[in-house]
Backbone as numpy.savetxt, mean C-alpha at the origin, in Angstrom:
# Nx Ny Nz CAx CAy CAz Cx Cy Cz
9.91 -1.46 4.55 8.64 -0.83 4.22 8.71 -0.38 2.78
7.59 -0.49 2.08 7.58 -0.08 0.68 6.28 0.64 0.37
6.41 1.63 -0.48 5.26 2.33 -1.05 5.51 2.44 -2.54
4.50 2.10 -3.32 4.59 2.21 -4.77 3.43 3.07 -5.25
3.74 4.12 -5.99 2.68 4.98 -6.53 3.06 6.44 -6.47
2.09 7.28 -6.80 2.31 8.72 -6.75 2.55 9.17 -5.32
3.53 10.02 -5.14 3.95 10.44 -3.80 3.38 11.82 -3.50
2.53 11.88 -2.45 1.90 13.14 -2.08 1.36 13.07 -0.66
1.01 14.22 -0.14 0.39 14.32 1.19 -0.90 13.49 1.23
-1.72 13.60 0.17 -3.00 12.91 0.13 -2.87 11.40 0.15
-1.69 10.90 -0.17 -1.47 9.45 -0.19 -0.63 8.98 1.00
-0.48 9.86 1.99 0.10 9.46 3.26 1.60 9.51 3.39
2.29 10.26 2.53 3.76 10.24 2.58 4.31 10.73 3.91
3.71 11.75 4.50 4.25 12.26 5.77 4.13 11.24 6.88
3.03 10.52 6.93 2.87 9.48 7.94 3.89 8.36 7.72
4.08 7.98 6.46 5.05 6.92 6.17 6.46 7.36 6.58
6.82 8.59 6.25 8.15 9.11 6.60 8.35 9.10 8.11
7.37 9.61 8.84 7.51 9.70 10.29 7.58 8.33 10.95
6.75 7.40 10.50 6.75 6.06 11.08 8.07 5.34 10.75
8.56 5.50 9.56 9.84 4.90 9.19 10.96 5.45 10.08
10.98 6.74 10.26 12.02 7.36 11.10 11.89 6.91 12.55
10.67 6.87 13.07 10.46 6.50 14.48 10.83 5.05 14.74
10.54 4.16 13.79 10.83 2.74 13.99 12.25 2.37 13.56
12.86 3.22 12.74 14.18 2.91 12.21 14.14 1.90 11.07
12.95 1.60 10.57 12.81 0.64 9.47 12.84 1.41 8.16
13.75 1.05 7.25 13.87 1.79 5.98 12.57 1.75 5.16
12.31 2.85 4.48 11.16 3.00 3.61 11.65 3.23 2.19
11.18 2.40 1.27 11.50 2.56 -0.15 10.24 3.06 -0.84
10.36 4.22 -1.50 9.24 4.81 -2.25 9.54 4.72 -3.73
8.69 3.99 -4.44 8.85 3.81 -5.88 7.72 4.56 -6.58
8.08 5.52 -7.39 7.07 6.27 -8.12 7.41 7.74 -8.13
6.64 8.50 -8.89 6.91 9.93 -9.02 6.23 10.74 -7.93
6.79 11.89 -7.65 6.05 12.87 -6.85 4.91 13.34 -7.75
3.76 13.62 -7.17 2.60 13.96 -8.00 2.74 15.31 -8.68
3.57 16.18 -8.13 3.88 17.45 -8.79 5.10 18.06 -8.14
5.64 19.12 -8.74 6.88 19.73 -8.25 6.70 20.36 -6.88
5.54 20.93 -6.61 5.29 21.53 -5.30 5.36 20.48 -4.21
4.70 19.33 -4.43 4.77 18.22 -3.47 6.21 17.79 -3.24
6.95 17.63 -4.32 8.33 17.18 -4.19 9.15 18.15 -3.36
9.01 19.43 -3.63 9.77 20.44 -2.89 9.40 20.43 -1.41
8.10 20.40 -1.11 7.64 20.40 0.28 8.11 19.15 1.03
8.02 18.01 0.37 8.42 16.74 1.00 9.93 16.72 1.24
10.71 17.14 0.27 12.16 17.16 0.44 12.57 18.12 1.56
11.91 19.28 1.65 12.18 20.22 2.74 11.82 19.60 4.09
10.70 18.89 4.14 10.28 18.23 5.37 11.31 17.19 5.81
11.81 16.44 4.86 12.83 15.41 5.15 14.09 16.05 5.72
14.53 17.14 5.10 15.74 17.82 5.58 15.51 18.45 6.96
14.39 19.14 7.13 14.09 19.81 8.39 14.01 18.83 9.54
13.47 17.65 9.29 13.26 16.65 10.33 14.34 15.57 10.36
15.41 15.77 9.61 16.54 14.83 9.59 16.10 13.38 9.38
15.21 13.18 8.44 14.72 11.82 8.15 15.74 11.14 7.24
16.28 10.03 7.76 17.37 9.36 7.05 17.02 7.94 6.62
15.76 7.57 6.78 15.39 6.18 6.53 14.66 5.96 5.21
14.59 6.99 4.37 13.80 6.90 3.15 14.67 6.94 1.90
14.27 6.16 0.90 14.90 6.19 -0.42 13.80 6.36 -1.45
13.99 7.30 -2.36 13.07 7.51 -3.48 13.75 7.03 -4.75
13.06 6.23 -5.53 13.65 5.72 -6.77 13.11 6.42 -8.00
11.98 7.11 -7.87 11.28 7.59 -9.05 10.57 6.40 -9.70
10.13 6.61 -10.93 9.46 5.52 -11.66 10.46 4.41 -11.97
9.96 3.19 -11.89 10.76 2.01 -12.27 9.92 1.14 -13.19
10.56 0.36 -14.04 9.79 -0.63 -14.81 9.05 -1.56 -13.85
7.89 -2.02 -14.28 7.04 -2.84 -13.43 7.78 -4.04 -12.84
8.57 -4.72 -13.63 9.30 -5.90 -13.15 10.26 -5.54 -12.01
10.90 -4.39 -12.11 11.80 -3.95 -11.03 11.01 -3.60 -9.78
9.88 -2.94 -9.95 9.05 -2.61 -8.79 8.59 -3.88 -8.08
8.17 -4.87 -8.86 7.74 -6.15 -8.27 8.89 -6.82 -7.53
10.09 -6.77 -8.08 11.25 -7.37 -7.40 11.49 -6.69 -6.05
11.35 -5.39 -6.00 11.48 -4.67 -4.72 10.37 -5.07 -3.76
9.16 -5.21 -4.27 8.05 -5.61 -3.39 8.31 -6.98 -2.78
8.83 -7.90 -3.57 9.09 -9.25 -3.06 10.13 -9.25 -1.94
10.97 -8.23 -1.91 11.99 -8.13 -0.87 11.55 -7.30 0.32
10.36 -6.72 0.25 9.87 -5.86 1.33 9.17 -6.69 2.41
9.03 -6.09 3.57 8.32 -6.75 4.67 6.87 -6.32 4.76
6.60 -5.05 4.40 5.27 -4.47 4.57 5.03 -3.47 3.45
3.82 -3.49 2.89 3.43 -2.50 1.90 2.48 -1.48 2.51
2.56 -0.25 2.02 1.69 0.83 2.49 0.71 1.27 1.42
-0.53 1.53 1.84 -1.51 2.24 1.04 -2.30 3.10 2.01
-1.81 4.31 2.24 -2.36 5.18 3.27 -3.09 6.38 2.68
-4.06 6.10 1.81 -4.88 7.17 1.27 -5.52 7.92 2.43
-5.50 9.24 2.35 -6.11 10.04 3.41 -7.62 10.00 3.26
-8.32 10.27 4.34 -9.78 10.19 4.38 -10.39 11.40 3.69
-10.41 11.34 2.37 -10.98 12.39 1.54 -12.14 11.79 0.75
-13.17 12.56 0.45 -14.33 12.00 -0.27 -13.95 11.24 -1.54
-12.98 11.72 -2.28 -12.64 11.07 -3.54 -11.98 9.70 -3.35
-11.53 9.39 -2.14 -10.88 8.11 -1.88 -11.77 7.12 -1.14
-13.01 7.49 -0.80 -13.81 6.63 0.07 -14.05 5.23 -0.50
-14.18 5.12 -1.82 -14.43 3.81 -2.42 -13.31 3.34 -3.35
-12.17 3.99 -3.28 -11.04 3.65 -4.14 -10.32 2.42 -3.61
-9.92 1.55 -4.52 -9.11 0.38 -4.17 -7.88 0.42 -5.07
-6.75 0.93 -4.54 -5.54 1.05 -5.38 -5.02 -0.32 -5.83
-4.62 -0.39 -7.09 -4.11 -1.66 -7.63 -2.83 -2.09 -6.93
-2.08 -1.14 -6.34 -0.85 -1.51 -5.64 -1.11 -2.52 -4.53
-2.29 -2.46 -3.91 -2.59 -3.41 -2.82 -2.60 -4.83 -3.36
-3.19 -5.04 -4.53 -3.18 -6.38 -5.13 -1.76 -6.83 -5.45
-0.93 -5.89 -5.91 0.47 -6.23 -6.20 1.20 -6.63 -4.93
1.02 -5.87 -3.86 1.66 -6.23 -2.58 1.22 -7.63 -2.16
-0.10 -7.86 -2.21 -0.62 -9.16 -1.78 -0.09 -10.30 -2.64
-0.01 -10.08 -3.94 0.51 -11.10 -4.85 1.97 -11.43 -4.53
2.69 -10.46 -3.97 4.09 -10.66 -3.59 4.24 -11.22 -2.18
3.12 -11.60 -1.57 3.09 -12.20 -0.23 3.57 -11.27 0.86
3.35 -9.97 0.70 3.68 -9.08 1.80 2.40 -8.51 2.39
2.32 -8.46 3.71 1.14 -7.87 4.33 1.09 -6.37 4.04
-0.12 -5.83 4.15 -0.33 -4.44 3.76 -1.00 -3.68 4.89
-0.55 -2.47 5.09 -1.21 -1.54 6.01 -1.99 -0.57 5.14
-3.30 -0.58 5.31 -4.18 0.24 4.47 -5.04 1.16 5.33
-5.48 2.23 4.70 -6.40 3.15 5.35 -7.72 2.45 5.62
-8.29 2.74 6.76 -9.59 2.17 7.10 -10.68 3.00 6.43
-10.82 2.79 5.13 -11.82 3.47 4.31 -12.81 2.43 3.80
-14.05 2.82 3.53 -15.08 1.83 3.16 -14.69 0.91 2.01
-14.17 1.45 0.93 -13.83 0.62 -0.22 -12.76 -0.40 0.09
-11.74 0.03 0.82 -10.64 -0.88 1.17 -11.10 -1.95 2.15
-11.85 -1.55 3.16 -12.32 -2.53 4.14 -13.24 -3.56 3.46
-14.14 -3.09 2.62 -15.06 -4.00 1.93 -14.30 -5.00 1.07
-13.26 -4.54 0.41 -12.53 -5.41 -0.52 -11.60 -6.39 0.19
-10.95 -5.96 1.29 -9.85 -6.77 1.83 -10.06 -7.34 3.23
-11.10 -6.96 3.91 -11.27 -7.43 5.29 -11.33 -8.95 5.38
-12.08 -9.56 4.49 -12.25 -11.02 4.52 -10.94 -11.78 4.31
-10.01 -11.20 3.55 -8.76 -11.89 3.25 -7.80 -11.98 4.43
-8.02 -11.16 5.45 -7.15 -11.13 6.63 -5.68 -10.92 6.26
-5.46 -10.14 5.23 -4.10 -9.90 4.75 -3.68 -8.44 4.90
-4.58 -7.63 5.42 -4.31 -6.20 5.59 -4.63 -5.79 7.02
-3.88 -4.84 7.51 -4.23 -4.20 8.77 -4.79 -2.83 8.42
-5.94 -2.51 8.98 -6.62 -1.25 8.71 -6.27 -0.24 9.79
-5.89 0.96 9.36 -5.49 2.00 10.29 -6.15 3.32 9.92
-6.25 4.20 10.91 -6.63 5.58 10.64 -5.42 6.19 9.95
-5.56 6.66 8.71 -4.39 7.11 7.96 -3.72 8.38 8.50
-4.36 9.04 9.44 -3.76 10.23 10.05 -3.08 9.92 11.40
-3.36 8.76 11.96 -2.90 8.39 13.29 -1.57 7.64 13.21
-0.48 8.37 13.38 0.85 7.75 13.26 1.10 6.68 14.31
0.53 6.82 15.50 0.71 5.78 16.51 0.05 4.48 16.07
-1.14 4.58 15.49 -1.83 3.39 14.97 -1.02 2.75 13.85
-0.48 3.58 12.96 0.32 3.07 11.85 1.59 2.41 12.38
2.24 3.06 13.33 3.46 2.49 13.91 3.17 1.16 14.60
2.08 1.08 15.35 1.71 -0.18 16.01 1.48 -1.29 14.98
0.82 -0.95 13.89 0.59 -1.94 12.83 1.91 -2.39 12.21
2.80 -1.43 11.95 4.12 -1.78 11.39 4.85 -2.73 12.31
4.90 -2.41 13.59 5.65 -3.25 14.53 5.00 -4.63 14.67
3.67 -4.67 14.67 2.98 -5.97 14.76 3.37 -6.85 13.57
3.33 -6.28 12.37 3.66 -7.07 11.18 5.15 -7.34 11.07
5.97 -6.36 11.40 7.42 -6.50 11.26 7.97 -7.56 12.21
7.38 -7.66 13.39 7.85 -8.64 14.38 7.23 -10.02 14.20
6.27 -10.14 13.28 5.62 -11.42 13.02 6.40 -12.14 11.93
7.14 -13.14 12.31 8.02 -13.82 11.36 7.39 -15.03 10.68
6.13 -15.36 11.00 5.56 -16.57 10.41 4.99 -16.36 9.00
4.88 -15.13 8.54 4.47 -14.77 7.18 3.07 -15.24 6.81
2.25 -15.65 7.81 0.89 -16.10 7.50 0.06 -15.01 6.85
0.22 -13.78 7.30 -0.56 -12.68 6.74 -0.25 -12.51 5.26
1.03 -12.56 4.90 1.41 -12.45 3.50 0.90 -13.60 2.66
0.95 -14.79 3.21 0.46 -15.97 2.49 -1.05 -15.86 2.28
-1.78 -15.39 3.29 -3.22 -15.19 3.14 -3.50 -14.20 2.01
-2.67 -13.17 1.90 -2.84 -12.19 0.82 -2.64 -12.81 -0.54
-1.62 -13.62 -0.67 -1.35 -14.29 -1.94 -2.51 -15.22 -2.32
-3.03 -15.96 -1.35 -4.16 -16.84 -1.61 -5.41 -16.05 -2.00
-5.61 -14.89 -1.37 -6.76 -14.05 -1.73 -6.65 -13.58 -3.17
-5.45 -13.21 -3.59 -5.26 -12.79 -4.98 -5.58 -13.95 -5.92
-5.08 -15.12 -5.60 -5.30 -16.28 -6.46 -6.76 -16.73 -6.48
-7.41 -16.72 -5.31 -8.75 -17.29 -5.20 -9.90 -16.31 -5.36
-9.67 -15.03 -5.06 -10.76 -14.06 -5.11 -10.57 -12.95 -6.13
-9.32 -12.53 -6.35 -9.09 -11.32 -7.12 -8.48 -11.56 -8.50
-8.27 -12.79 -8.88 -7.64 -13.08 -10.17 -8.69 -13.16 -11.28
-8.22 -13.04 -12.50 -9.10 -13.18 -13.65 -9.74 -14.57 -13.64
-8.96 -15.58 -13.36 -9.47 -16.96 -13.38 -10.63 -17.13 -12.40
-10.54 -16.51 -11.25 -11.60 -16.69 -10.25 -12.82 -15.83 -10.55
-12.72 -14.85 -11.42 -13.83 -13.96 -11.73 -14.31 -14.04 -13.18
-13.63 -14.84 -13.98 -13.89 -14.88 -15.42 -15.36 -15.15 -15.76
-15.96 -16.21 -15.23 -17.33 -16.57 -15.59 -18.31 -15.46 -15.22
-18.16 -14.91 -14.03 -19.07 -13.85 -13.59 -18.92 -12.60 -14.46
-17.70 -12.22 -14.77 -17.48 -11.04 -15.61 -18.00 -11.25 -17.04
-17.76 -12.41 -17.59 -18.26 -12.68 -18.94 -19.79 -12.66 -18.98
-20.42 -13.14 -17.94 -21.88 -13.10 -17.85 -22.38 -11.64 -17.82
-21.71 -10.82 -17.03 -22.08 -9.41 -16.95 -21.88 -8.75 -18.32
-20.76 -9.02 -18.95 -20.49 -8.45 -20.28 -21.54 -8.88 -21.29
-21.93 -10.16 -21.25 -22.93 -10.64 -22.22 -24.28 -9.96 -21.99
-24.63 -9.70 -20.76 -25.89 -8.99 -20.46 -25.85 -7.56 -20.95
-24.70 -6.93 -20.86 -24.56 -5.55 -21.34 -24.70 -5.48 -22.85
-24.15 -6.46 -23.52 -24.15 -6.46 -24.98 -25.51 -6.84 -25.58
-26.38 -7.42 -24.81 -27.69 -7.85 -25.33 -28.65 -6.70 -25.40
């Protein structure tokens, strides 16, 4: 399991920690804690609950983060259901998909609208650890990698500059006129 980005309650770290511990599947978190208070609370939570399946790397160069993603089985983007996240689409999801790993994402309007058609993400209630665990086990036990391949194709065919270049240039030209 992998998570890349700022580490905080609002981005689902507690759910990721608990699901990793319950399934016994290691979780690699790449990125900074969003602030010192979050870091202290999360580290205390890990110690109190004897969570032994998580590794924090802090910030890494992009190439190293991508190398870790390519070795992961599942990517997480568990933004909590807060008004400021309703239409957010984190760039990490595109990175996970480009690395051919399936993604478990929050069932929020922006994420569902962007990724449902690609069939490369499983949508979960970001607060429901049983739902998240079921999604992890479904993807982890699926060895055919079709979901990851669908994600890679979606990046190449729908989300890349090449696939959007003409439309974006047309929009830009209309703005400049």
